[in-house]
mmCIF file of C-alpha atoms in Angstrom:
data_model
loop_
_atom_site.group_PDB
_atom_site.id
_atom_site.type_symbol
_atom_site.label_atom_id
_atom_site.label_comp_id
_atom_site.label_asym_id
_atom_site.label_seq_id
_atom_site.Cartn_x
_atom_site.Cartn_y
_atom_site.Cartn_z
ATOM 1 C CA MET S 2 1.494 11.006 -43.060
ATOM 2 C CA SER S 3 -0.399 9.288 -40.232
ATOM 3 C CA LEU S 4 -2.361 11.096 -37.539
ATOM 4 C CA LEU S 5 0.219 9.959 -34.960
ATOM 5 C CA ASP S 6 2.995 11.610 -36.982
ATOM 6 C CA SER S 7 0.997 14.827 -37.306
ATOM 7 C CA LEU S 8 0.515 15.183 -33.538
ATOM 8 C CA THR S 9 4.064 16.358 -32.890
ATOM 9 C CA PRO S 10 3.485 17.925 -29.436
ATOM 10 C CA ALA S 11 1.636 14.830 -28.216
ATOM 11 C CA ALA S 12 4.288 12.456 -29.551
ATOM 12 C CA ALA S 13 7.053 14.345 -27.729
ATOM 13 C CA ARG S 14 5.488 13.867 -24.322
ATOM 14 C CA THR S 15 7.494 11.506 -22.139
ATOM 15 C CA LEU S 16 6.603 8.950 -19.491
ATOM 16 C CA PRO S 17 9.489 8.912 -16.975
ATOM 17 C CA VAL S 18 10.427 5.806 -14.997
ATOM 18 C CA ILE S 19 12.868 6.052 -12.071
ATOM 19 C CA LEU S 20 14.409 3.003 -10.395
ATOM 20 C CA LEU S 21 15.804 3.327 -6.853
ATOM 21 C CA LEU S 22 17.860 0.172 -6.371
ATOM 22 C CA ASP S 23 19.563 -1.174 -3.253
ATOM 23 C CA THR S 24 23.158 -2.208 -3.967
ATOM 24 C CA SER S 25 24.308 -2.540 -0.345
ATOM 25 C CA GLY S 26 26.432 -5.493 0.743
ATOM 26 C CA SER S 27 23.437 -7.500 1.970
ATOM 27 C CA MET S 28 22.201 -7.739 -1.611
ATOM 28 C CA GLN S 29 24.959 -10.287 -2.211
ATOM 29 C CA GLU S 30 23.117 -12.780 -0.019
ATOM 30 C CA ASP S 31 20.916 -15.357 -1.754
ATOM 31 C CA SER S 32 22.053 -13.979 -5.139
ATOM 32 C CA LYS S 33 19.709 -10.990 -4.773
ATOM 33 C CA ILE S 34 21.987 -8.698 -6.767
ATOM 34 C CA ASP S 35 22.146 -11.236 -9.614
ATOM 35 C CA VAL S 36 18.358 -11.500 -9.747
ATOM 36 C CA LEU S 37 18.088 -7.710 -9.636
ATOM 37 C CA ASN S 38 20.473 -7.372 -12.587
ATOM 38 C CA ASP S 39 18.485 -9.890 -14.622
ATOM 39 C CA ALA S 40 15.175 -8.260 -13.689
ATOM 40 C CA VAL S 41 16.341 -4.759 -14.647
ATOM 41 C CA THR S 42 17.677 -6.059 -17.962
ATOM 42 C CA GLU S 43 14.333 -7.705 -18.714
ATOM 43 C CA MET S 44 12.475 -4.560 -17.703
ATOM 44 C CA ILE S 45 14.523 -2.388 -20.052
ATOM 45 C CA ASP S 46 13.967 -4.809 -22.937
ATOM 46 C CA GLU S 47 10.212 -4.954 -22.375
ATOM 47 C CA LEU S 48 9.833 -1.198 -21.982
ATOM 48 C CA ALA S 49 11.896 -0.646 -25.123
ATOM 49 C CA GLU S 50 9.658 -3.041 -27.028
ATOM 50 C CA ALA S 51 6.542 -1.226 -25.823
ATOM 51 C CA ASP S 52 8.076 2.145 -26.663
ATOM 52 C CA ALA S 53 8.948 0.921 -30.176
ATOM 53 C CA GLY S 54 11.551 3.615 -30.725
ATOM 54 C CA HIS S 55 9.214 6.547 -30.146
ATOM 55 C CA GLY S 56 11.176 7.851 -27.161
ATOM 56 C CA TYR S 57 8.071 8.226 -24.995
ATOM 57 C CA ILE S 58 9.409 6.159 -22.082
ATOM 58 C CA THR S 59 12.518 7.509 -20.382
ATOM 59 C CA LEU S 60 14.518 5.761 -17.682
ATOM 60 C CA SER S 61 16.584 6.977 -14.739
ATOM 61 C CA ILE S 62 18.446 4.570 -12.439
ATOM 62 C CA VAL S 63 19.687 5.529 -8.972
ATOM 63 C CA THR S 64 21.633 3.010 -6.893
ATOM 64 C CA PHE S 65 22.348 3.277 -3.183
ATOM 65 C CA GLY S 66 25.177 1.210 -1.755
ATOM 66 C CA GLY S 67 28.568 1.830 -0.186
ATOM 67 C CA SER S 68 29.124 5.386 1.027
ATOM 68 C CA SER S 69 26.732 7.226 -1.292
ATOM 69 C CA ALA S 70 24.029 6.926 -3.923
ATOM 70 C CA LYS S 71 24.775 7.277 -7.633
ATOM 71 C CA VAL S 72 22.837 8.232 -10.742
ATOM 72 C CA LEU S 73 23.699 5.618 -13.378
ATOM 73 C CA VAL S 74 21.148 6.624 -16.015
ATOM 74 C CA GLU S 75 19.229 9.891 -16.191
ATOM 75 C CA HIS S 76 16.256 10.831 -18.394
ATOM 76 C CA THR S 77 17.398 8.467 -21.168
ATOM 77 C CA PRO S 78 14.980 7.083 -23.786
ATOM 78 C CA VAL S 79 14.612 3.471 -22.730
ATOM 79 C CA GLY S 80 15.649 2.153 -26.133
ATOM 80 C CA GLU S 81 19.003 3.915 -25.749
ATOM 81 C CA VAL S 82 19.826 2.693 -22.236
ATOM 82 C CA GLU S 83 23.063 0.727 -21.874
ATOM 83 C CA PHE S 84 22.775 -1.144 -18.599
ATOM 84 C CA SER S 85 25.821 -2.615 -16.868
ATOM 85 C CA SER S 86 25.494 -5.185 -14.110
ATOM 86 C CA LEU S 87 25.341 -3.779 -10.587
ATOM 87 C CA THR S 88 27.621 -4.876 -7.770
ATOM 88 C CA ALA S 89 26.680 -4.999 -4.085
ATOM 89 C CA ARG S 90 28.841 -3.518 -1.343
ATOM 90 C CA GLY S 91 28.837 -1.449 1.812
ATOM 91 C CA LYS S 92 26.038 0.310 3.638
ATOM 92 C CA THR S 93 22.548 1.486 2.616
ATOM 93 C CA PRO S 94 22.647 5.269 1.942
ATOM 94 C CA LEU S 95 18.998 5.476 0.953
ATOM 95 C CA GLY S 96 18.619 9.070 2.118
ATOM 96 C CA ASP S 97 21.139 10.052 -0.530
ATOM 97 C CA GLY S 98 19.079 8.052 -3.016
ATOM 98 C CA PHE S 99 15.949 10.009 -2.089
ATOM 99 C CA ARG S 100 17.898 13.244 -2.590
ATOM 100 C CA LEU S 101 18.998 12.243 -6.077
ATOM 101 C CA ALA S 102 15.510 11.058 -7.032
ATOM 102 C CA ARG S 103 14.097 14.425 -5.984
ATOM 103 C CA ALA S 104 16.722 16.219 -8.082
ATOM 104 C CA ILE S 105 15.778 14.093 -11.099
ATOM 105 C CA ILE S 106 12.068 14.884 -10.934
ATOM 106 C CA GLU S 107 12.733 18.573 -10.233
ATOM 107 C CA ASP S 108 14.878 18.996 -13.346
ATOM 108 C CA ARG S 109 12.350 20.977 -15.356
ATOM 109 C CA ASP S 110 14.560 21.183 -18.430
ATOM 110 C CA ALA S 111 14.771 17.405 -18.761
ATOM 111 C CA LEU S 112 11.299 16.801 -17.297
ATOM 112 C CA PRO S 113 8.900 19.566 -18.408
ATOM 113 C CA SER S 114 5.482 19.969 -16.840
ATOM 114 C CA ARG S 115 3.754 18.397 -19.853
ATOM 115 C CA ALA S 116 5.406 15.028 -19.133
ATOM 116 C CA TYR S 117 3.366 12.191 -17.725
ATOM 117 C CA ARG S 118 3.676 11.775 -13.998
ATOM 118 C CA PRO S 119 6.811 9.724 -13.217
ATOM 119 C CA THR S 120 6.736 6.228 -11.813
ATOM 120 C CA ILE S 121 9.322 5.608 -9.069
ATOM 121 C CA ALA S 122 10.066 1.997 -8.082
ATOM 122 C CA LEU S 123 12.144 1.318 -4.962
ATOM 123 C CA VAL S 124 13.744 -2.044 -4.137
ATOM 124 C CA SER S 125 15.431 -2.493 -0.738
ATOM 125 C CA ASP S 126 16.403 -5.349 1.562
ATOM 126 C CA GLY S 127 17.567 -3.392 4.625
ATOM 127 C CA LEU S 128 17.445 -0.274 6.788
ATOM 128 C CA PRO S 129 18.720 3.133 5.660
ATOM 129 C CA THR S 130 22.110 3.808 7.242
ATOM 130 C CA ASP S 131 22.584 7.525 6.570
ATOM 131 C CA ARG S 132 21.522 9.870 9.346
ATOM 132 C CA ASN S 133 19.433 12.215 7.228
ATOM 133 C CA TRP S 134 17.305 9.632 5.434
ATOM 134 C CA GLU S 135 14.081 10.735 7.140
ATOM 135 C CA GLU S 136 14.726 14.350 6.235
ATOM 136 C CA GLU S 137 15.378 13.411 2.616
ATOM 137 C CA LEU S 138 12.320 11.152 2.442
ATOM 138 C CA ASP S 139 10.117 13.905 3.868
ATOM 139 C CA ALA S 140 11.570 16.386 1.371
ATOM 140 C CA LEU S 141 10.785 14.062 -1.534
ATOM 141 C CA LEU S 142 7.246 13.325 -0.362
ATOM 142 C CA ALA S 143 6.470 16.964 0.470
ATOM 143 C CA SER S 144 7.765 18.404 -2.792
ATOM 144 C CA GLU S 145 5.173 19.508 -5.325
ATOM 145 C CA ARG S 146 6.376 17.019 -7.902
ATOM 146 C CA GLY S 147 7.145 14.254 -5.438
ATOM 147 C CA GLN S 148 3.518 14.231 -4.349
ATOM 148 C CA LYS S 149 2.378 13.659 -7.927
ATOM 149 C CA CYS S 150 4.634 10.677 -8.694
ATOM 150 C CA THR S 151 3.317 7.130 -8.732
ATOM 151 C CA LYS S 152 5.451 5.236 -6.219
ATOM 152 C CA PHE S 153 5.929 1.496 -5.687
ATOM 153 C CA ALA S 154 8.180 -0.264 -3.164
ATOM 154 C CA LEU S 155 9.438 -3.804 -2.660
ATOM 155 C CA ALA S 156 10.677 -5.047 0.736
ATOM 156 C CA VAL S 157 13.053 -7.969 0.197
ATOM 157 C CA GLY S 158 13.527 -10.156 3.277
ATOM 158 C CA ALA S 159 12.795 -9.747 6.964
ATOM 159 C CA ASP S 160 15.398 -7.005 7.467
ATOM 160 C CA ALA S 161 13.771 -4.545 5.055
ATOM 161 C CA ASP S 162 12.304 -1.428 6.679
ATOM 162 C CA ARG S 163 8.642 -1.976 5.828
ATOM 163 C CA ASP S 164 7.434 1.117 7.689
ATOM 164 C CA MET S 165 9.817 3.344 5.747
ATOM 165 C CA LEU S 166 8.832 1.737 2.445
ATOM 166 C CA ALA S 167 5.154 2.225 3.280
ATOM 167 C CA ARG S 168 5.790 5.919 3.928
ATOM 168 C CA PHE S 169 7.546 6.187 0.587
ATOM 169 C CA SER S 170 4.860 4.467 -1.481
ATOM 170 C CA GLY S 171 1.842 5.696 0.464
ATOM 171 C CA SER S 172 0.611 2.133 0.941
ATOM 172 C CA GLN S 173 1.872 -1.200 2.203
ATOM 173 C CA PRO S 174 4.928 -2.223 0.161
ATOM 174 C CA HIS S 175 5.155 -5.372 -1.867
ATOM 175 C CA THR S 176 6.989 -7.922 0.276
ATOM 176 C CA THR S 177 8.937 -11.087 -0.376
ATOM 177 C CA ASP S 178 11.425 -13.383 1.320
ATOM 178 C CA ARG S 179 12.625 -14.787 -1.994
ATOM 179 C CA ALA S 180 15.126 -13.106 -4.295
ATOM 180 C CA GLY S 181 13.267 -14.422 -7.322
ATOM 181 C CA GLU S 182 10.271 -12.251 -6.501
ATOM 182 C CA ILE S 183 12.276 -9.141 -7.424
ATOM 183 C CA ARG S 184 11.636 -10.078 -11.042
ATOM 184 C CA LYS S 185 7.876 -10.267 -10.460
ATOM 185 C CA PHE S 186 7.848 -6.851 -8.811
ATOM 186 C CA LEU S 187 9.665 -5.153 -11.669
ATOM 187 C CA GLN S 188 7.402 -6.999 -14.105
ATOM 188 C CA PHE S 189 4.423 -5.489 -12.268
ATOM 189 C CA VAL S 190 5.951 -2.017 -12.598
ATOM 190 C CA THR S 191 6.689 -2.672 -16.273
ATOM 191 C CA ASN S 192 3.082 -3.683 -16.937
ATOM 192 C CA THR S 193 1.817 -0.555 -15.186
ATOM 193 C CA VAL S 194 4.012 1.688 -17.338
ATOM 194 C CA THR S 195 3.352 -0.075 -20.635
ATOM 195 C CA ASN S 196 -0.410 0.005 -20.061
ATOM 196 C CA VAL S 197 -0.269 3.803 -19.967
ATOM 197 C CA THR S 198 1.864 3.949 -23.108
ATOM 198 C CA LEU S 199 -0.133 1.418 -25.109
ATOM 199 C CA THR S 200 -3.436 3.016 -24.113
ATOM 200 C CA ALA S 201 -2.308 6.299 -25.647
ATOM 201 C CA LEU S 202 -0.931 4.666 -28.784
ATOM 202 C CA ASP S 203 -3.865 2.312 -29.324
ATOM 203 C CA SER S 204 -6.286 5.223 -29.034
ATOM 204 C CA VAL S 205 -4.857 7.000 -32.090
ATOM 205 C CA GLN S 206 -7.276 6.467 -34.995
ATOM 206 C CA ASP S 207 -7.722 8.188 -38.321
ATOM 207 C CA ASP S 208 -10.334 10.699 -37.220
ATOM 208 C CA ALA S 209 -10.308 14.114 -35.558
ATOM 209 C CA ASP S 210 -12.519 13.086 -32.630
ATOM 210 C CA THR S 211 -9.981 10.508 -31.493
ATOM 211 C CA ALA S 212 -7.149 13.024 -31.864
ATOM 212 C CA ALA S 213 -9.033 15.403 -29.600
ATOM 213 C CA SER S 214 -9.520 12.660 -27.013
ATOM 214 C CA ILE S 215 -5.765 12.055 -26.926
ATOM 215 C CA VAL S 216 -5.143 15.736 -26.238
ATOM 216 C CA ARG S 217 -7.754 15.693 -23.446
ATOM 217 C CA LEU S 218 -6.174 12.565 -21.935
ATOM 218 C CA GLN S 219 -2.774 14.194 -21.847
ATOM 219 C CA GLY S 220 -4.116 17.417 -20.421
ATOM 220 C CA ASP S 221 -5.807 15.567 -17.562
ATOM 221 C CA ASP S 222 -2.602 13.746 -16.687
ATOM 222 C CA ALA S 223 -0.162 16.686 -16.758
ATOM 223 C CA PHE S 224 2.802 16.619 -14.428
#
């Protein structure tokens, strides 16, 4: 039995990824929704390859379009995710998306405190249309767990609310006027996540000192 197999508590620790994806009607323009579908599919494949069946990386997908946001995938090991193409329609109920994202990270049964801090990636090409979006954004950012998440945002096109996205991510959002750049953004997020996973896996060696360093690494990064 390898040292990795013997570290059962360490192996069970998950690295959650949450995608907040704009599926409003404007995403039909310039084939943005088609590029988003391709980019998410590629992201899932690459994360699954990095995870190598261990179940470390989990994925949740929240879409916001039409009259409300929806949870399509929740706390699912990335290798088990079955992704169906998204369709674009209606308004941009991003506040509802923030509400659902907060519920996902606050689910302590599915996401125990020993998990790695989640990564939330938001893609949007417009302005929130629900009245309570600021309230829901503030609630997410002010929550104990929301403050600890790593957050990235992509503003697609001139109509995207860059100020709102900057508030969400805590820094200037990634920006693009080209639909094709959605793929690059999700590739950036993928690389960030896989670097954390591969660092932990590559550090496992056949000696007790290395095992102890893994435990210290996980303790320092507790969610």
